Short mmCIF file of C-alpha atoms and ligand atoms in Angstrom, two decimals:
data_model
loop_
_atom_site.label_atom_id
_atom_site.label_comp_id
_atom_site.label_asym_id
_atom_site.label_seq_id
_atom_site.Cartn_x
_atom_site.Cartn_y
_atom_site.Cartn_z
CA UNK A 20 -1.01 -6.86 3.44
CA UNK A 21 -3.21 -9.90 4.09
CA UNK A 22 -3.51 -13.01 1.94
CA UNK A 23 -7.07 -13.04 0.61
CA UNK A 24 -7.14 -16.83 0.52
CA UNK A 25 -5.69 -17.66 3.95
CA UNK A 26 -6.47 -14.45 5.83
CA UNK A 27 -2.97 -14.29 7.32
CA UNK A 28 -0.47 -11.48 7.24
CA UNK A 29 2.10 -11.59 4.46
CA UNK A 30 5.75 -11.69 5.44
CA UNK A 31 8.64 -10.16 3.60
CA UNK A 32 11.10 -12.80 2.48
CA UNK A 33 14.10 -12.70 0.22
CA UNK A 34 13.06 -14.33 -3.02
CA UNK A 35 15.22 -15.39 -5.92
CA UNK A 36 14.18 -14.22 -9.36
CA UNK A 37 15.48 -15.53 -12.62
CA UNK A 38 15.47 -13.37 -15.68
CA UNK A 39 17.44 -13.77 -18.88
CA UNK A 40 19.63 -16.36 -17.19
CA UNK A 41 20.45 -14.06 -14.27
CA UNK A 42 19.61 -14.71 -10.66
CA UNK A 43 18.84 -11.92 -8.27
CA UNK A 44 17.45 -11.82 -4.76
CA UNK A 45 14.94 -9.27 -3.62
CA UNK A 46 12.64 -9.19 -0.59
CA UNK A 47 9.00 -9.66 -1.57
CA UNK A 48 5.81 -10.20 0.41
CA UNK A 49 4.90 -13.86 0.66
CA UNK A 50 2.04 -15.70 2.35
CA UNK A 51 3.57 -18.13 4.88
CA UNK A 52 0.59 -20.50 4.46
CA UNK A 53 -0.01 -20.91 0.72
CA UNK A 54 3.28 -19.46 -0.49
CA UNK A 55 1.62 -16.94 -2.77
CA UNK A 56 4.03 -14.16 -3.62
CA UNK A 57 2.93 -10.59 -4.13
CA UNK A 58 5.27 -8.77 -6.44
CA UNK A 59 4.46 -5.20 -7.32
CA UNK A 60 4.59 -4.72 -11.07
CA UNK A 61 6.90 -1.73 -10.60
CA UNK A 62 9.46 -3.96 -8.94
CA UNK A 63 9.39 -6.49 -11.77
CA UNK A 64 9.78 -3.77 -14.36
CA UNK A 65 12.59 -2.12 -12.39
CA UNK A 66 14.48 -5.37 -11.95
CA UNK A 67 14.14 -6.34 -15.58
CA UNK A 68 15.37 -2.94 -16.59
CA UNK A 69 18.32 -3.30 -14.19
CA UNK A 70 19.35 -6.60 -15.76
CA UNK A 71 18.83 -5.38 -19.28
CA UNK A 72 21.09 -2.40 -18.69
CA UNK A 73 23.68 -4.71 -17.11
CA UNK A 74 23.63 -6.84 -20.27
CA UNK A 75 23.89 -3.86 -22.54
CA UNK A 76 26.97 -2.59 -20.77
CA UNK A 77 28.92 -5.74 -21.62
ZN1 ZN B 128 -2.23 -17.52 1.52
#
């Protein structure tokens, strides 16, 4: 993957997400120059679902 703006290769970095007051870390592709993060929609959906099921179990 290449950043369309900066024309540099994206690097995978652990990134902290916050959702419903929960913090989770997941590696995502990020542009080292402009900091733009590329998160596949599937990942977002999967993570949200993960947290929602965690909440429901309580
Ligand atoms: Zn960039």
